[in-house]
Amino acid sequence: MENCIFCRIVAGEIPSATVYEDENFKAIMDIAPAAKGHVIMVAKKHYANLFELDDTVASKALIVARKIAIAIQMELNCDGVNLLQNNGEAAGQTVFHFHIHVIPRYDEDQVTVPWRHTQYGDGEAAALAVKLAARI
Ligand code: 5GP
Ligand code: ZN
């Protein structure tokens, strides 16, 4: 994917501050961080999003994200860590190459991952759970 910025970073054509690399992932400092220490863990192969991942890469992703989260927590002594992974413009995805954000969080920080809580009608959650379960 020659026009994909993350493919170019993985290929070394665009420099990045790398914190971790293995056969499947390259984790780099985000260029416009939510907080100092914000890392993005980028798949080496071009998958546009979560839906395109194969099970092997998907299963390895959380293992690597956890290692990065632990390193961030130990180095920055932050109060919390968010893992965030956006799929589709509606979900806030801006780079259409699979990646996971690992974001250090502090009590009273200004970082927001907000939503307004909605509500189910009577029986709606249970009915939807049945439909979702049928698709897994
Ligand atoms: P998304 O919104 O797709 O989940 O996240 C894309 C992330 O990639 C953003 O946080 C953005 O700051 C980061 N980003 C975009 N271009 C570059 C780049 O060239 N280098 C680095 N290190 N991060 C980038
Ligand atoms: Zn790509």
Coordinates of C-alpha atoms and ligand atoms in Angstrom, one line a residue:
M1 CA 0.0 0.0 0.0
E2 CA 2.3 2.8 -1.2
N3 CA 0.0 5.6 -0.1
C4 CA -0.5 4.3 3.4
I5 CA 1.4 6.3 5.9
F6 CA 1.7 3.3 8.3
C7 CA 3.0 1.0 5.6
R8 CA 5.6 3.6 4.8
I9 CA 6.6 3.8 8.5
V10 CA 6.8 0.0 8.8
A11 CA 9.0 0.0 5.6
G12 CA 11.3 2.6 7.2
E13 CA 10.5 5.2 4.5
I14 CA 9.2 7.6 7.1
P15 CA 11.1 7.8 10.4
S16 CA 9.4 7.0 13.7
A17 CA 10.4 6.6 17.3
T18 CA 10.1 2.9 17.8
V19 CA 9.5 1.3 21.2
Y20 CA 8.9 -2.3 20.1
E21 CA 9.1 -4.4 17.0
D22 CA 8.5 -8.1 16.2
E23 CA 7.5 -10.0 13.1
N24 CA 3.9 -8.8 13.3
F25 CA 3.9 -5.3 15.0
K26 CA 5.9 -2.1 15.2
A27 CA 5.0 0.1 18.1
I28 CA 5.9 3.8 17.7
M29 CA 5.4 7.1 19.5
D30 CA 2.2 8.8 18.2
I31 CA 3.1 12.0 16.4
A32 CA 0.2 13.9 17.9
P33 CA -0.2 12.3 21.3
A34 CA -3.2 12.5 23.6
A35 CA -0.7 12.5 26.4
K36 CA 3.1 12.2 26.5
G37 CA 4.0 8.5 26.2
H38 CA 1.0 7.7 23.8
V39 CA 2.2 4.8 21.7
I40 CA 0.5 3.3 18.6
M41 CA 1.1 -0.3 17.9
V42 CA 0.9 -0.8 14.2
A43 CA 0.4 -4.1 12.3
K44 CA 3.3 -4.7 9.9
K45 CA 1.0 -6.1 7.3
H46 CA -1.6 -3.8 5.8
Y47 CA -5.0 -4.7 7.4
A48 CA -7.3 -1.8 7.0
N49 CA -9.0 -2.5 10.3
L50 CA -9.9 -5.1 12.9
F51 CA -12.2 -6.9 10.6
E52 CA -9.4 -7.8 8.2
L53 CA -7.1 -9.3 10.8
D54 CA -6.4 -13.0 10.8
D55 CA -6.9 -14.9 14.1
T56 CA -3.2 -15.4 14.7
V57 CA -2.3 -11.7 14.4
A58 CA -5.4 -10.8 16.4
S59 CA -4.5 -13.2 19.3
K60 CA -0.9 -11.8 19.4
A61 CA -2.1 -8.2 19.4
L62 CA -3.3 -8.1 23.0
I63 CA -0.1 -9.8 24.2
V64 CA 2.0 -7.0 22.7
A65 CA -0.4 -4.2 23.7
R66 CA -0.2 -5.5 27.3
K67 CA 3.6 -5.4 27.2
I68 CA 3.5 -1.8 26.0
A69 CA 0.9 -0.8 28.6
I70 CA 3.1 -2.3 31.3
A71 CA 6.2 -0.4 30.0
I72 CA 4.2 2.8 29.9
Q73 CA 2.9 2.3 33.4
M74 CA 6.3 1.5 34.8
E75 CA 8.2 4.3 33.1
L76 CA 5.6 7.1 33.5
N77 CA 4.1 5.9 36.8
C78 CA 0.7 6.9 35.3
D79 CA -2.6 6.3 37.1
G80 CA -4.2 4.3 34.3
V81 CA -3.8 3.3 30.7
N82 CA -6.4 3.2 27.9
L83 CA -6.2 0.7 25.0
L84 CA -8.1 2.2 22.1
Q85 CA -8.7 0.8 18.7
N86 CA -10.8 2.6 16.1
N87 CA -12.5 1.0 13.1
G88 CA -14.2 3.2 10.5
E89 CA -14.5 7.0 10.3
A90 CA -17.6 6.9 12.5
A91 CA -15.4 5.4 15.2
G92 CA -12.7 8.0 14.8
Q93 CA -10.3 6.1 12.6
T94 CA -8.2 8.4 10.5
V95 CA -5.4 6.1 9.4
F96 CA -6.9 3.0 7.7
H97 CA -4.2 0.6 8.7
F98 CA -4.8 -1.5 11.8
H99 CA -3.3 -0.1 15.0
I100 CA -4.0 0.0 18.7
H101 CA -3.5 3.2 20.8
V102 CA -1.8 2.7 24.2
I103 CA -2.5 5.9 26.1
P104 CA -1.2 6.8 29.6
R105 CA -3.8 8.4 31.9
Y106 CA -3.6 10.5 35.0
D107 CA -6.1 11.4 37.6
E108 CA -7.7 14.7 36.6
D109 CA -6.0 14.7 33.1
Q110 CA -7.8 16.4 30.2
V111 CA -7.9 13.3 27.9
T112 CA -11.4 12.3 27.0
V113 CA -12.7 9.1 25.5
P114 CA -16.3 10.1 26.1
W115 CA -19.8 8.9 25.2
R116 CA -23.2 9.7 26.5
H117 CA -24.9 6.7 27.9
T118 CA -28.0 5.5 26.0
Q119 CA -30.7 3.2 27.3
Y120 CA -32.4 0.0 26.2
G121 CA -36.1 -0.5 26.2
D122 CA -37.6 -3.5 28.1
G123 CA -36.0 -6.7 26.8
E124 CA -34.1 -5.0 24.1
A125 CA -30.6 -5.8 25.5
A126 CA -31.4 -9.5 26.0
A127 CA -32.9 -9.7 22.4
L128 CA -29.8 -8.1 21.0
A129 CA -27.5 -10.3 23.0
V130 CA -29.3 -13.4 21.4
K131 CA -28.8 -11.9 17.9
L132 CA -25.1 -11.1 18.5
A133 CA -24.5 -14.5 20.1
A134 CA -25.9 -16.2 16.9
R135 CA -23.3 -14.3 14.8
I136 CA -20.2 -15.4 16.9
Ligands
5GP1 P1 -6.7 6.8 14.4 O1 -7.5 8.0 14.5 O2 -6.7 6.2 13.0 O3 -7.2 5.7 15.4 O4 -5.3 7.1 14.9 C1 -4.2 7.5 14.0 C2 -3.1 8.0 14.8 O5 -1.9 8.0 14.0 C3 -3.3 9.4 15.4 O6 -3.2 9.4 16.8 C4 -2.2 10.2 14.7 O7 -1.6 11.2 15.6 C5 -1.2 9.1 14.4 N1 -0.3 9.4 13.3 C6 -0.8 9.9 12.0 N2 0.3 10.0 11.2 C7 1.4 9.7 11.9 C8 2.8 9.6 11.6 O8 3.2 10.0 10.5 N3 3.6 9.2 12.5 C9 3.2 8.8 13.8 N4 4.1 8.4 14.7 N5 1.9 8.9 14.1 C10 1.0 9.3 13.2
ZN2 ZN -0.9 0.3 5.4

